Amino acid sequence: MPQISAAGHALEYTEIPGAEPALVFLHEGLGSIRQWRDFPGRVAMATGRRTIVYDRYGYGNSDVLQEERVGTDFMHREALQSLPAVLKGLAIEKPVLIGHSDGASIALIHAGAHPARGVAAMAPHVFVEPFGLKSIRKANSQFETTDLPARLAKYHRDARKTFHLWADAWLDPAFEKWNIEASLPGIRCPVLAIQGEDDEYGSMAQLDAIRRQVSGPCELLKLEHCGHAPFKDQPEQVLKSMARFIGKIIAAGD
């Protein structure tokens, strides 16, 4: 796959040709290009849009993390430094950002500071909930006692570093005060926020906070029998809703 340089790091990406505005997929805290499965391709086919999917720094086949600690502001750095460099390098202006989990938070932070045509946020985090931290502590234990490292190694060049990039940041005591609600009023583009009722990392309060504080139109999709990965648990419903959302953006024009 091709690579692009962003914020001093080589990032692997894949591109599906299509019309503008481009769709840019931002993966979750332990995600990568391949972990999106066929979902980006299905969205591209349904909408006819140019589609970019990339591995963030420290993930997938992008550069392996070099820092000892990433800090509690890593999503802000991704949103305000790395993502703008990716967009510039690929000649993308005002994308539709499609994010999952940490990737959804990154999309929201970016759209609060930079022009975007729209944001589709699946299982977004805008503040920390105690039961979500409990789930991360459970995952941290599983990483040391189960085959989780081997399963992650199928997708990441250094699974241990990738795992701790995510878990160590979220479990830092300072992260309990992490909150991106200050970014929400700056979001003037349409937002589609999606949440599963069985999500072990976040509740519907995340969606309610987004709808209450963004400055543009906001649609909520609350899914029954759905956990933290709506595009895996309820793929047809999510695809249908996302294609309709993107279609409305295209019809509205600039």
Short mmCIF file of C-alpha atoms in Angstrom, two decimals:
data_model
loop_
_atom_site.label_atom_id
_atom_site.label_comp_id
_atom_site.label_asym_id
_atom_site.label_seq_id
_atom_site.Cartn_x
_atom_site.Cartn_y
_atom_site.Cartn_z
CA MET A 1 0.00 0.00 0.00
CA PRO A 2 1.17 3.60 -0.53
CA GLN A 3 2.40 5.79 2.29
CA ILE A 4 2.13 9.47 3.10
CA SER A 5 4.22 11.59 5.46
CA ALA A 6 2.30 13.39 8.20
CA ALA A 7 3.70 15.15 11.27
CA GLY A 8 7.06 13.49 10.69
CA HIS A 9 5.77 9.92 10.35
CA ALA A 10 5.14 7.57 7.42
CA LEU A 11 1.51 6.47 7.38
CA GLU A 12 0.08 3.70 5.23
CA TYR A 13 -3.15 4.43 3.41
CA THR A 14 -5.47 3.04 0.78
CA GLU A 15 -7.61 5.00 -1.67
CA ILE A 16 -10.75 4.18 -3.62
CA PRO A 17 -11.26 6.59 -6.55
CA GLY A 18 -14.47 8.57 -6.72
CA ALA A 19 -16.04 12.00 -6.71
CA GLU A 20 -15.53 14.80 -4.21
CA PRO A 21 -16.15 15.43 -1.39
CA ALA A 22 -13.80 12.71 -0.21
CA LEU A 23 -14.63 10.38 2.66
CA VAL A 24 -11.82 9.94 5.20
CA PHE A 25 -12.05 7.02 7.64
CA LEU A 26 -10.50 7.33 11.11
CA HIS A 27 -10.11 4.05 12.99
CA GLU A 28 -10.63 3.21 16.65
CA GLY A 29 -8.05 3.06 19.45
CA LEU A 30 -6.86 -0.43 18.52
CA GLY A 31 -7.90 -0.29 14.87
CA SER A 32 -6.26 -0.23 11.45
CA ILE A 33 -7.12 -0.24 7.76
CA ARG A 34 -7.80 -3.97 7.67
CA GLN A 35 -9.97 -3.93 10.80
CA TRP A 36 -12.51 -1.79 8.97
CA ARG A 37 -13.10 -4.95 6.86
CA ASP A 38 -15.18 -4.17 3.76
CA PHE A 39 -17.13 -1.30 5.30
CA PRO A 40 -15.25 1.62 3.65
CA GLY A 41 -15.57 -0.05 0.26
CA ARG A 42 -19.29 -0.54 0.75
CA VAL A 43 -19.75 3.11 1.70
CA ALA A 44 -17.67 4.17 -1.31
CA MET A 45 -19.79 2.01 -3.62
CA ALA A 46 -23.05 3.30 -2.14
CA THR A 47 -22.06 6.97 -2.44
CA GLY A 48 -19.61 7.14 -5.37
CA ARG A 49 -17.20 9.18 -3.27
CA ARG A 50 -13.42 9.15 -3.24
CA THR A 51 -12.51 7.24 -0.08
CA ILE A 52 -9.34 7.33 2.04
CA VAL A 53 -8.56 4.90 4.86
CA TYR A 54 -5.26 5.19 6.73
CA ASP A 55 -3.35 3.76 9.67
CA ARG A 56 -2.56 6.43 12.23
CA TYR A 57 0.96 6.70 13.66
CA GLY A 58 1.67 3.66 15.84
CA TYR A 59 -0.99 1.52 14.18
CA GLY A 60 -1.21 -1.07 11.43
CA ASN A 61 1.65 -0.82 8.97
CA SER A 62 2.40 2.85 9.66
CA ASP A 63 5.53 3.85 11.58
CA VAL A 64 5.88 2.06 14.92
CA LEU A 65 5.47 4.25 18.00
CA GLN A 66 8.81 5.58 19.26
CA GLU A 67 7.73 7.63 22.29
CA GLU A 68 7.65 6.16 25.78
CA ARG A 69 4.36 7.91 26.57
CA VAL A 70 1.85 9.45 24.20
CA GLY A 71 0.18 11.76 26.74
CA THR A 72 -3.48 12.49 27.32
CA ASP A 73 -3.68 14.94 24.38
CA PHE A 74 -2.93 12.35 21.69
CA MET A 75 -6.34 12.69 20.02
CA HIS A 76 -5.93 16.47 19.80
CA ARG A 77 -2.52 16.00 18.17
CA GLU A 78 -4.01 13.59 15.68
CA ALA A 79 -6.91 15.93 14.89
CA LEU A 80 -4.99 19.20 14.71
CA GLN A 81 -1.56 18.15 13.43
CA SER A 82 -1.52 14.75 11.74
CA LEU A 83 -4.94 14.74 10.02
CA PRO A 84 -4.47 18.20 8.43
CA ALA A 85 -1.12 16.99 7.04
CA VAL A 86 -2.78 13.88 5.59
CA LEU A 87 -5.51 15.96 3.97
CA LYS A 88 -3.01 18.44 2.53
CA GLY A 89 -0.78 15.66 1.19
CA LEU A 90 -3.72 14.01 -0.57
CA ALA A 91 -5.18 17.31 -1.83
CA ILE A 92 -8.41 16.89 0.12
CA GLU A 93 -10.47 19.92 1.09
CA LYS A 94 -13.53 19.82 3.34
CA PRO A 95 -13.87 16.04 3.67
CA VAL A 96 -16.63 13.99 5.16
CA LEU A 97 -14.96 12.42 8.19
CA ILE A 98 -16.08 8.95 9.26
CA GLY A 99 -14.68 7.99 12.64
CA HIS A 100 -15.06 5.10 15.06
CA SER A 101 -14.43 5.44 18.82
CA ASP A 102 -11.17 7.39 19.28
CA GLY A 103 -11.34 8.08 15.54
CA ALA A 104 -14.79 9.62 16.01
CA SER A 105 -13.41 11.89 18.72
CA ILE A 106 -10.56 12.90 16.42
CA ALA A 107 -13.08 13.70 13.67
CA LEU A 108 -15.11 15.89 16.03
CA ILE A 109 -12.03 17.77 17.31
CA HIS A 110 -10.87 18.37 13.74
CA ALA A 111 -14.28 19.58 12.56
CA GLY A 112 -14.43 21.98 15.49
CA ALA A 113 -11.33 23.76 14.17
CA HIS A 114 -11.21 23.07 10.40
CA PRO A 115 -13.74 23.10 7.55
CA ALA A 116 -15.52 19.79 6.91
CA ARG A 117 -18.54 18.81 4.85
CA GLY A 118 -19.77 16.40 7.49
CA VAL A 119 -18.90 14.08 10.36
CA ALA A 120 -20.21 10.56 10.90
CA ALA A 121 -19.18 9.58 14.42
CA MET A 122 -19.63 5.96 15.54
CA ALA A 123 -19.30 5.28 19.29
CA PRO A 124 -17.75 8.72 19.89
CA HIS A 125 -16.14 9.82 23.14
CA VAL A 126 -16.59 13.46 24.18
CA PHE A 127 -15.96 12.87 27.88
CA VAL A 128 -14.81 9.98 30.07
CA GLU A 129 -17.32 7.68 31.74
CA PRO A 130 -16.22 5.51 34.71
CA PHE A 131 -17.69 2.29 33.33
CA GLY A 132 -15.74 2.84 30.10
CA LEU A 133 -12.50 3.01 32.08
CA LYS A 134 -13.51 -0.21 33.82
CA SER A 135 -13.80 -1.87 30.40
CA ILE A 136 -10.35 -0.62 29.44
CA ARG A 137 -8.89 -2.02 32.67
CA LYS A 138 -10.48 -5.34 31.76
CA ALA A 139 -8.91 -5.19 28.29
CA ASN A 140 -5.56 -4.36 29.89
CA SER A 141 -5.80 -7.52 31.98
CA GLN A 142 -6.83 -9.58 28.96
CA PHE A 143 -3.79 -8.36 27.05
CA GLU A 144 -1.54 -9.97 29.67
CA THR A 145 -3.53 -13.18 30.22
CA THR A 146 -5.17 -14.17 26.90
CA ASP A 147 -4.31 -14.48 23.21
CA LEU A 148 -5.21 -10.82 22.60
CA PRO A 149 -1.58 -9.90 21.71
CA ALA A 150 -1.51 -12.60 19.01
CA ARG A 151 -4.85 -11.45 17.62
CA LEU A 152 -3.70 -7.82 17.45
CA ALA A 153 -0.39 -8.88 15.89
CA LYS A 154 -2.33 -9.86 12.76
CA TYR A 155 -3.01 -6.16 12.16
CA HIS A 156 -0.18 -4.15 13.77
CA ARG A 157 3.58 -4.12 13.29
CA ASP A 158 4.14 -3.93 17.05
CA ALA A 159 0.99 -5.08 18.84
CA ARG A 160 2.33 -4.43 22.34
CA LYS A 161 3.26 -0.82 21.59
CA THR A 162 -0.04 -0.26 19.82
CA PHE A 163 -2.03 -1.65 22.72
CA HIS A 164 -0.24 0.43 25.31
CA LEU A 165 -0.46 3.56 23.15
CA TRP A 166 -4.21 3.29 23.68
CA ALA A 167 -4.57 1.71 27.13
CA ASP A 168 -1.85 3.67 28.94
CA ALA A 169 -3.27 7.00 27.77
CA TRP A 170 -6.83 6.16 28.79
CA LEU A 171 -5.76 4.72 32.16
CA ASP A 172 -3.57 7.68 33.06
CA PRO A 173 -5.28 9.30 36.11
CA ALA A 174 -5.07 12.66 34.33
CA PHE A 175 -7.26 11.28 31.54
CA GLU A 176 -10.29 11.09 33.84
CA LYS A 177 -10.74 14.83 33.22
CA TRP A 178 -10.34 14.51 29.43
CA ASN A 179 -13.19 16.27 27.67
CA ILE A 180 -13.68 17.63 24.13
CA GLU A 181 -17.02 19.37 24.61
CA ALA A 182 -15.28 22.72 24.04
CA SER A 183 -14.74 21.64 20.41
CA LEU A 184 -18.41 20.92 19.72
CA PRO A 185 -19.78 24.47 19.24
CA GLY A 186 -17.20 25.01 16.49
CA ILE A 187 -18.76 22.17 14.44
CA ARG A 188 -21.08 23.79 11.89
CA CYS A 189 -21.26 20.95 9.39
CA PRO A 190 -23.87 18.17 9.59
CA VAL A 191 -23.17 15.42 12.12
CA LEU A 192 -24.43 11.84 12.25
CA ALA A 193 -23.72 10.34 15.68
CA ILE A 194 -24.19 6.58 16.11
CA GLN A 195 -24.20 4.61 19.35
CA GLY A 196 -24.95 1.01 20.29
CA GLU A 197 -27.06 0.43 23.38
CA ASP A 198 -24.71 -2.35 24.51
CA ASP A 199 -21.49 -0.36 24.09
CA GLU A 200 -19.13 -1.23 26.95
CA TYR A 201 -17.09 1.96 26.52
CA GLY A 202 -19.70 4.72 26.31
CA SER A 203 -23.38 5.53 26.87
CA MET A 204 -26.05 7.48 25.03
CA ALA A 205 -24.99 10.49 27.12
CA GLN A 206 -22.18 10.94 24.59
CA LEU A 207 -24.67 11.41 21.76
CA ASP A 208 -26.88 13.70 23.80
CA ALA A 209 -23.89 15.95 24.57
CA ILE A 210 -23.02 16.14 20.87
CA ARG A 211 -26.55 16.99 19.75
CA ARG A 212 -26.92 19.61 22.46
CA GLN A 213 -23.69 21.47 21.70
CA VAL A 214 -22.83 21.30 17.99
CA SER A 215 -23.77 24.36 15.96
CA GLY A 216 -24.91 22.52 12.82
CA PRO A 217 -27.61 19.93 12.16
CA CYS A 218 -27.21 16.69 14.10
CA GLU A 219 -28.82 13.29 13.59
CA LEU A 220 -28.65 10.51 16.16
CA LEU A 221 -28.80 6.80 15.42
CA LYS A 222 -29.29 4.66 18.54
CA LEU A 223 -28.95 0.95 17.83
CA GLU A 224 -30.35 -1.97 19.82
CA HIS A 225 -28.34 -5.19 20.09
CA CYS A 226 -25.19 -3.28 19.21
CA GLY A 227 -21.90 -2.94 21.04
CA HIS A 228 -18.88 -0.72 20.50
CA ALA A 229 -18.50 -1.41 16.75
CA PRO A 230 -21.76 -0.46 15.00
CA PHE A 231 -20.32 -1.06 11.53
CA LYS A 232 -19.67 -4.69 12.53
CA ASP A 233 -22.68 -5.35 14.77
CA GLN A 234 -25.33 -3.62 12.64
CA PRO A 235 -23.62 -3.17 9.24
CA GLU A 236 -26.73 -2.87 7.07
CA GLN A 237 -28.43 -0.29 9.27
CA VAL A 238 -25.25 1.75 9.63
CA LEU A 239 -24.50 1.60 5.90
CA LYS A 240 -28.04 2.68 5.02
CA SER A 241 -27.99 5.59 7.47
CA MET A 242 -24.52 6.70 6.45
CA ALA A 243 -25.27 6.57 2.72
CA ARG A 244 -28.42 8.64 3.28
CA PHE A 245 -26.48 11.13 5.43
CA ILE A 246 -23.73 11.53 2.82
CA GLY A 247 -26.32 11.80 0.05
CA LYS A 248 -27.96 14.75 1.82
CA ILE A 249 -24.58 16.45 2.14
CA ILE A 250 -23.89 16.01 -1.58
CA ALA A 251 -27.36 17.28 -2.52
CA ALA A 252 -26.89 20.37 -0.37
CA GLY A 253 -23.64 21.27 -2.15
CA ASP A 254 -21.27 23.89 -0.74
#
